[in-house]
CSV table of C-alpha atoms in Angstrom, one decimal:
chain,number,residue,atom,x,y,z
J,1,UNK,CA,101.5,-20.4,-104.7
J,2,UNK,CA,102.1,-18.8,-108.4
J,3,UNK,CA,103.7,-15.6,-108.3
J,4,UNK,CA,101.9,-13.8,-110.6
J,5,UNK,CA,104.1,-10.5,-110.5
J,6,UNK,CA,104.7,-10.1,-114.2
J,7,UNK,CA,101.4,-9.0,-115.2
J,8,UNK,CA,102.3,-6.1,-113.3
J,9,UNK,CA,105.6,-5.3,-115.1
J,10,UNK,CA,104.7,-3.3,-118.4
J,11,UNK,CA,108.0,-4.7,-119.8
J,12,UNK,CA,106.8,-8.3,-119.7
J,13,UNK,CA,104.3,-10.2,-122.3
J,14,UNK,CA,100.7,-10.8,-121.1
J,15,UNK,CA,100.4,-13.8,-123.7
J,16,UNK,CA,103.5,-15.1,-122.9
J,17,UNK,CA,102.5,-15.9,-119.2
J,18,UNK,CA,98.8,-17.0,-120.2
J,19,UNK,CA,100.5,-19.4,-122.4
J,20,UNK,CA,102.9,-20.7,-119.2
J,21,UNK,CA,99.4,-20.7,-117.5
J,22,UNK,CA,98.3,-23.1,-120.0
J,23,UNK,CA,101.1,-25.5,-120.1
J,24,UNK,CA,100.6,-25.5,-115.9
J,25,UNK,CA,97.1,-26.4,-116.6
J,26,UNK,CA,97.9,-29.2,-119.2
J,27,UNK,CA,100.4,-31.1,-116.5
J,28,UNK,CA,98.1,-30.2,-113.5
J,29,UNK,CA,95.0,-31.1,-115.0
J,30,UNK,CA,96.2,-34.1,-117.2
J,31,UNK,CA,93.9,-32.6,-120.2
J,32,UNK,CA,96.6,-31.7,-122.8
J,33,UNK,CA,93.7,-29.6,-124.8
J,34,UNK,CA,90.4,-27.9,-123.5
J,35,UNK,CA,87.6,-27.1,-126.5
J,36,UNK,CA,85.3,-24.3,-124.6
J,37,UNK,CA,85.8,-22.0,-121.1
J,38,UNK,CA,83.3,-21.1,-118.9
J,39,UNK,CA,83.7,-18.3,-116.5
J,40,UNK,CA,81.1,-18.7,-113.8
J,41,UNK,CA,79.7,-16.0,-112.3
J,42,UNK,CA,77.3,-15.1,-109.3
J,43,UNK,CA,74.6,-17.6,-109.3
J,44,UNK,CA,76.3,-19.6,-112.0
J,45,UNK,CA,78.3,-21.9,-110.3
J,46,UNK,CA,76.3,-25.4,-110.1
J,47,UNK,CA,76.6,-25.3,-114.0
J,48,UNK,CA,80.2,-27.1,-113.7
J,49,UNK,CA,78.7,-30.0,-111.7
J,50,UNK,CA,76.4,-30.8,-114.7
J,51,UNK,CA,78.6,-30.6,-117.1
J,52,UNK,CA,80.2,-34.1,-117.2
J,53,UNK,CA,83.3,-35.9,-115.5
J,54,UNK,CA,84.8,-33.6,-113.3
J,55,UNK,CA,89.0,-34.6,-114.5
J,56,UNK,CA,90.4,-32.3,-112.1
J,57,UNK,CA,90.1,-29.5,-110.0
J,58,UNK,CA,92.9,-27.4,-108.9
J,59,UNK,CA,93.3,-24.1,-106.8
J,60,UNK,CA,93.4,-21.4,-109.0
J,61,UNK,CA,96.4,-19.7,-107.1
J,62,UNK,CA,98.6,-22.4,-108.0
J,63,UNK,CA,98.5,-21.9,-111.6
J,64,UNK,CA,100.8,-19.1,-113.0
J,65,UNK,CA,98.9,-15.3,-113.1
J,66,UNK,CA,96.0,-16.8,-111.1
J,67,UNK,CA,95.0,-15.5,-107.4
J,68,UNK,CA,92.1,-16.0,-105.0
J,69,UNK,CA,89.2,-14.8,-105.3
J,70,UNK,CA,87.9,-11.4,-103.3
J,71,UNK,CA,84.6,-11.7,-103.4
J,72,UNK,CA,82.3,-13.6,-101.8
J,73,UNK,CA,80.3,-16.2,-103.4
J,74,UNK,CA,83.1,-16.6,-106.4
J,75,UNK,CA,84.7,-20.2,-106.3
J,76,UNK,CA,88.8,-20.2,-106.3
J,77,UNK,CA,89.1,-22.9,-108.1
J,78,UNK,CA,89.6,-24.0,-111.3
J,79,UNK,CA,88.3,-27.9,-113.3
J,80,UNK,CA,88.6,-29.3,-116.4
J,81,UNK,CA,85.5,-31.7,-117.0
J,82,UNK,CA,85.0,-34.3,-119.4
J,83,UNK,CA,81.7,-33.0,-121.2
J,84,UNK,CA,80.5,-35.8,-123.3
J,85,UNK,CA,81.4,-38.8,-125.5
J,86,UNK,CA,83.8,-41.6,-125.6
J,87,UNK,CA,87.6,-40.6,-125.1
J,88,UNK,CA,88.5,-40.4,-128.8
J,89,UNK,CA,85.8,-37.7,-129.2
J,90,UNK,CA,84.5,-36.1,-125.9
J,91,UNK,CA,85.6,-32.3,-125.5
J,92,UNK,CA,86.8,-30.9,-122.3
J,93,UNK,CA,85.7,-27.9,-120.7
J,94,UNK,CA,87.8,-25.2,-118.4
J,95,UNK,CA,85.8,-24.1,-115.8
J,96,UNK,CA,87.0,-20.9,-114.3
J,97,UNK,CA,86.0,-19.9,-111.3
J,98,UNK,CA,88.5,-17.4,-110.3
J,99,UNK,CA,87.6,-14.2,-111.9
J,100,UNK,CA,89.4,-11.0,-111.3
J,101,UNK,CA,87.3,-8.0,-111.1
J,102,UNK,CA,88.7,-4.4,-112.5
J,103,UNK,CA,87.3,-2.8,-109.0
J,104,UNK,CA,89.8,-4.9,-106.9
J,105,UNK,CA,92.7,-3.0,-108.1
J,106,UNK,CA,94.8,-5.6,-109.5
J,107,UNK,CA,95.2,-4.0,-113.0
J,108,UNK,CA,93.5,-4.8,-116.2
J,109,UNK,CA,95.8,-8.0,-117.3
J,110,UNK,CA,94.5,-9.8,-114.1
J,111,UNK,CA,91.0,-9.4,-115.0
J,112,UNK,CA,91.4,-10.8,-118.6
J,113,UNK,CA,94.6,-13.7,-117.2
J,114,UNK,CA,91.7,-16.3,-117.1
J,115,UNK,CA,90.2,-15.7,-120.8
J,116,UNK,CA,94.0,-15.5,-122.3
J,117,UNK,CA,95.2,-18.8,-120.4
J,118,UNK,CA,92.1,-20.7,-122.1
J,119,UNK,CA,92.7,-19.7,-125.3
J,120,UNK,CA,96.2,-20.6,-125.0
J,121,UNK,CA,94.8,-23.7,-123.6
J,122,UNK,CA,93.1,-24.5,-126.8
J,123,UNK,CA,89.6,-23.0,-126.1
J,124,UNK,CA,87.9,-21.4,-129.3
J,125,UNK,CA,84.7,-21.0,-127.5
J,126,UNK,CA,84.1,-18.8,-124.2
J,127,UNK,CA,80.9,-18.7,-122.0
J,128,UNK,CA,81.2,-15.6,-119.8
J,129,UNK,CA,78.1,-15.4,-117.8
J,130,UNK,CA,77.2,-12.7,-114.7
J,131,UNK,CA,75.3,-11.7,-112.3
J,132,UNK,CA,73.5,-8.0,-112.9
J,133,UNK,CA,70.7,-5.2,-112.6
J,134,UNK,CA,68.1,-5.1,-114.8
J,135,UNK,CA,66.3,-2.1,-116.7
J,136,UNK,CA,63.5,-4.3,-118.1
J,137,UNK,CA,60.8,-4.5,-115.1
J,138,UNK,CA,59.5,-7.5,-116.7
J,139,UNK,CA,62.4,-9.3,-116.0
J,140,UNK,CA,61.9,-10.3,-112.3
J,141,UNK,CA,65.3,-12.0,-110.4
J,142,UNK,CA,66.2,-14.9,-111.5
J,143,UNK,CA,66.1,-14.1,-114.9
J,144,UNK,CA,68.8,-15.5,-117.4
J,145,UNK,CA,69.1,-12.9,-120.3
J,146,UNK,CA,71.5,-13.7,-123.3
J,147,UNK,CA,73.9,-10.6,-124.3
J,148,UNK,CA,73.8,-9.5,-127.6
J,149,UNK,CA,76.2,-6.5,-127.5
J,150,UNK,CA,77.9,-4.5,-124.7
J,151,UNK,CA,78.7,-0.8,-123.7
J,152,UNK,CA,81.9,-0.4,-122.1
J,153,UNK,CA,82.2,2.9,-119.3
J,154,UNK,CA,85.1,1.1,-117.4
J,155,UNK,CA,87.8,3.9,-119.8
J,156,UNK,CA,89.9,0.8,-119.7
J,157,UNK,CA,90.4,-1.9,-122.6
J,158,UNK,CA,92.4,-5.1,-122.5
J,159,UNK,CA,94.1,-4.5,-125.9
J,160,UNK,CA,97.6,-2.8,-125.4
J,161,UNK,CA,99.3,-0.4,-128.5
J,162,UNK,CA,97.9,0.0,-131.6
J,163,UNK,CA,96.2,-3.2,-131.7
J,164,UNK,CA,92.9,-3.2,-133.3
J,165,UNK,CA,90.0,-5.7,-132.9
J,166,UNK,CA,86.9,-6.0,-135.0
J,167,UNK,CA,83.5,-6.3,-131.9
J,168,UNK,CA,80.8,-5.7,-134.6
J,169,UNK,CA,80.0,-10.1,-133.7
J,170,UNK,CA,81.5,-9.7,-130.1
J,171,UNK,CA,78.6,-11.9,-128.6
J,172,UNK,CA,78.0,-14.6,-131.6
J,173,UNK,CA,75.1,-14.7,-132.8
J,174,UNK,CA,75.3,-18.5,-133.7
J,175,UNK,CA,76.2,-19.2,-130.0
J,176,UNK,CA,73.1,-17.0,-129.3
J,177,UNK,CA,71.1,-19.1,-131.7
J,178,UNK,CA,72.0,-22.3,-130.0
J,179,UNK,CA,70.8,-21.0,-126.5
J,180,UNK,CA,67.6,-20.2,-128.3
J,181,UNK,CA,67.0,-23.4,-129.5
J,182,UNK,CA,67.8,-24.5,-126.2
J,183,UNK,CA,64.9,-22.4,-124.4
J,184,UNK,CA,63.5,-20.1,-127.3
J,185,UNK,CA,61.9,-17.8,-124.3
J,186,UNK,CA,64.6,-16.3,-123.5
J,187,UNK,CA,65.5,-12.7,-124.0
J,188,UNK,CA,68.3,-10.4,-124.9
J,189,UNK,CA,69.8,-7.2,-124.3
J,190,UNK,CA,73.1,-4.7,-124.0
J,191,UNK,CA,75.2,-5.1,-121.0
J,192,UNK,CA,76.5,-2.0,-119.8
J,193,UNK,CA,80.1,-2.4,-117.5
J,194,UNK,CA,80.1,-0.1,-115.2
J,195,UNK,CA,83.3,-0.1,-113.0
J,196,UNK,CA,82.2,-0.5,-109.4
J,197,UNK,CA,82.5,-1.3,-106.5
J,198,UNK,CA,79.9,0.4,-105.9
J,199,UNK,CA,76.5,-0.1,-107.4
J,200,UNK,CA,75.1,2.4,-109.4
J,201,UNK,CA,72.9,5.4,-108.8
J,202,UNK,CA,69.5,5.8,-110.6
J,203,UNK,CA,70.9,8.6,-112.4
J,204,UNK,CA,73.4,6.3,-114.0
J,205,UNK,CA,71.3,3.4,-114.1
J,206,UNK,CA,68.5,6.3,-116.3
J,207,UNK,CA,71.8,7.1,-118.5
J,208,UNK,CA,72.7,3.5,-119.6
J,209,UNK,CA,69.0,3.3,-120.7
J,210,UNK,CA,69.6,5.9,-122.8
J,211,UNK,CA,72.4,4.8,-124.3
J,212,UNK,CA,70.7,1.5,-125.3
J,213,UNK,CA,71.5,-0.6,-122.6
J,214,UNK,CA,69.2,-3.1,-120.5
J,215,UNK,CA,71.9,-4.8,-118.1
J,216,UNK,CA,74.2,-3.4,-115.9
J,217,UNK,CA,77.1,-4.9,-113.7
J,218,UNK,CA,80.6,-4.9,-113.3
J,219,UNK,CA,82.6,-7.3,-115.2
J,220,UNK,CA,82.1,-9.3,-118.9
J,221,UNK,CA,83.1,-6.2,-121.0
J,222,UNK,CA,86.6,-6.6,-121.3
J,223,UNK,CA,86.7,-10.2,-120.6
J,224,UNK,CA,84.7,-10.6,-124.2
J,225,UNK,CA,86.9,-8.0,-126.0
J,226,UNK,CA,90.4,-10.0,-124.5
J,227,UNK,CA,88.3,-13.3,-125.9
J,228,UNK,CA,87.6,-11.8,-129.5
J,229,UNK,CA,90.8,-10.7,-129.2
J,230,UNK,CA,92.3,-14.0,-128.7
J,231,UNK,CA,90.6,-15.6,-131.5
J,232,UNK,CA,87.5,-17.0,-129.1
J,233,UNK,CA,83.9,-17.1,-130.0
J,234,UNK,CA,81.6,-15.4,-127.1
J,235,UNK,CA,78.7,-16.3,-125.6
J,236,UNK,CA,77.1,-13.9,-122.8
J,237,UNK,CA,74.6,-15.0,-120.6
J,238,UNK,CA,73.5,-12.4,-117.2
J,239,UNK,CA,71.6,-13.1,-114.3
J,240,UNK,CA,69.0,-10.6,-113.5
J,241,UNK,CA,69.4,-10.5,-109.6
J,242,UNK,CA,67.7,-7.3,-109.1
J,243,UNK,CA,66.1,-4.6,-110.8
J,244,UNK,CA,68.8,-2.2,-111.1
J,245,UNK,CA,68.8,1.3,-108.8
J,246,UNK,CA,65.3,3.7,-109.9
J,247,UNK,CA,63.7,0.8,-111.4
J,248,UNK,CA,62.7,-0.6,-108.1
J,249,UNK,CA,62.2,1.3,-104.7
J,250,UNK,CA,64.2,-1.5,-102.9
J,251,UNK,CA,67.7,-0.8,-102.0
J,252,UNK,CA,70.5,-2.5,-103.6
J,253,UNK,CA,72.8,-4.9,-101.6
J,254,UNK,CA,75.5,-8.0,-102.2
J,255,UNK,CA,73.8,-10.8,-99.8
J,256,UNK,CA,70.4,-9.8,-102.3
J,257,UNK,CA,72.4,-10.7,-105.5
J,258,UNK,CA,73.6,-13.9,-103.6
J,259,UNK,CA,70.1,-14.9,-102.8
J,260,UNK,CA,68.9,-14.7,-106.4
J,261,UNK,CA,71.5,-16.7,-107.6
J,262,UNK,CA,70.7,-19.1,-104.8
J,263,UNK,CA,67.5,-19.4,-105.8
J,264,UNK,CA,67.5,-19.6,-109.3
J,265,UNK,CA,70.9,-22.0,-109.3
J,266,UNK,CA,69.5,-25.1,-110.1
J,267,UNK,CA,67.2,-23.5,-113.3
J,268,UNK,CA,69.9,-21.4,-114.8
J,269,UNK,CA,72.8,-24.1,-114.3
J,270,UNK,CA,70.3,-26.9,-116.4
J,271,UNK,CA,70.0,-24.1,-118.8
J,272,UNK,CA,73.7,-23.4,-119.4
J,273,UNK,CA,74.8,-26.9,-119.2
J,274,UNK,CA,72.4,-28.3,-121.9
J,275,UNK,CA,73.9,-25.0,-123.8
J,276,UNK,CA,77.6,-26.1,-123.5
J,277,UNK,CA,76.2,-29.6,-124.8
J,278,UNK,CA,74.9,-28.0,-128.1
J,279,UNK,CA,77.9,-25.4,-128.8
């Protein structure tokens, strides 16, 4: 198993183990260069197996900075797959499956490891896609909505010192035009990060509307800013798996997200893997 201890020491570089992550990945995987990441969310999962040629996959815990997942439905693994074309030109794609969430307690760095290693991988693209509450009644569960900008209420940011990081692009708008030509029905709208682990109340779910949001959830925000960060162009994609808390008179619960992303699986992994094809 990796010890992943240094991200907790202050003293030590972030970058410096993502890059050790990445050189691990290169002699584990066999893939000396990946082109795009994907970090696969609840409900997103099947997207990997319709990628392409599955090259390898590999326990996430054994590569340096990386640990098991805690929650429930989140794979601990992590594959490089072989998207498309013959082996002078096809591009290979890191599938992340791994994530750390800011609500488990693990510190910030964890939560942004998995974005880091792939750009020091190579990646220049990153697909970071969720599962969430949605504001909009019209958008019933199972509804894939792109992300077109983000509000953060976590207090927390990736970036460490004075380092500052231009977000006015954060979620590309080219990427967001290739999902469109893709399946030009679907919508878009302002993810708002709330920190968790609990869901949130209708009060807060009432203020992030006012603020100009339309999604809520508890990951993605500082996932994308680490990306932009890093050089990486972002593409966000949620899955509405409920309507969020005061939209709807049900109660809110995990097993119900699971069972929208169950259900809508098959549709939204098609979706995102004809998408990765295009990018």
């Amino acid at each position: 198993m990796a010890d992943d201890a240094r991200l907790d020491d202050l003293t030590a570089d972030p970058m410096q183990i993502a890059a050790e992550a990445a050189t691990a990945l290169a002699e584990l995987t066999g893939v000396e260069r990946h082109d795009i990441a994907l970090v696969l969310g609840s409900g997103w999962g099947g997207a990997a197996d319709l990628l392409g040629e599955t090259v390898a996959e590999i326990p996430a815990h054994e590569v340096p900075g990386f640990a098991k997942p805690a929650v429930v439905g989140h794979v601990g693994t992590i594959r490089s797959i072989k998207i498309a074309g013959d082996s002078e030109t096809a591009k290979h794609a890191l599938v992340l499956g791994s994530r750390t969430h800011l609500y488990e307690g693990k510190g910030v760095r964890r939560v942004v490891h998995g974005v880091r290693t792939a750009a020091a991988a190579g990646c220049s693209t990153v697909v970071l896609t969720n599962g969430c509450g949605g504001l909009n009644p019209n958008w019933t569960p199972g509804t894939p909505v792109l992300i077109n900008d983000h509000i953060n209420l976590t207090t927390v940011s990736p970036l460490e010192g004075a380092t500052f990081v231009d977000l006015t692009d954060l979620y590309s708008q080219r990427l967001r035009d290739v999902a469109h030509q893709v399946d030009p029905s679907l919508d878009e709208g302002v993810y708002v990060q709330f920190r968790g682990p609990h869901y949130e109340t209708p009060a807060e779910v009432k203020m992030a509307g006012v603020l100009g949001g339309s999604l809520v959830g508890m990951s993605t925000t500082i996932e994308a800013i680490a990306a932009r960060h890093a050089g990486m162009e972002v593409l966000g994609i949620s899955l509405v798996t409920n309507l969020a808390a005061g939209i709807s008179a049900d109660k809110l619960s995990h097993e119900e997200v699971l069972e929208a992303g169950r259900a809508a699986g098959p549709r939204i992994s098609k979706l995102l893997a004809e998408i990765v094809t295009y990018i």
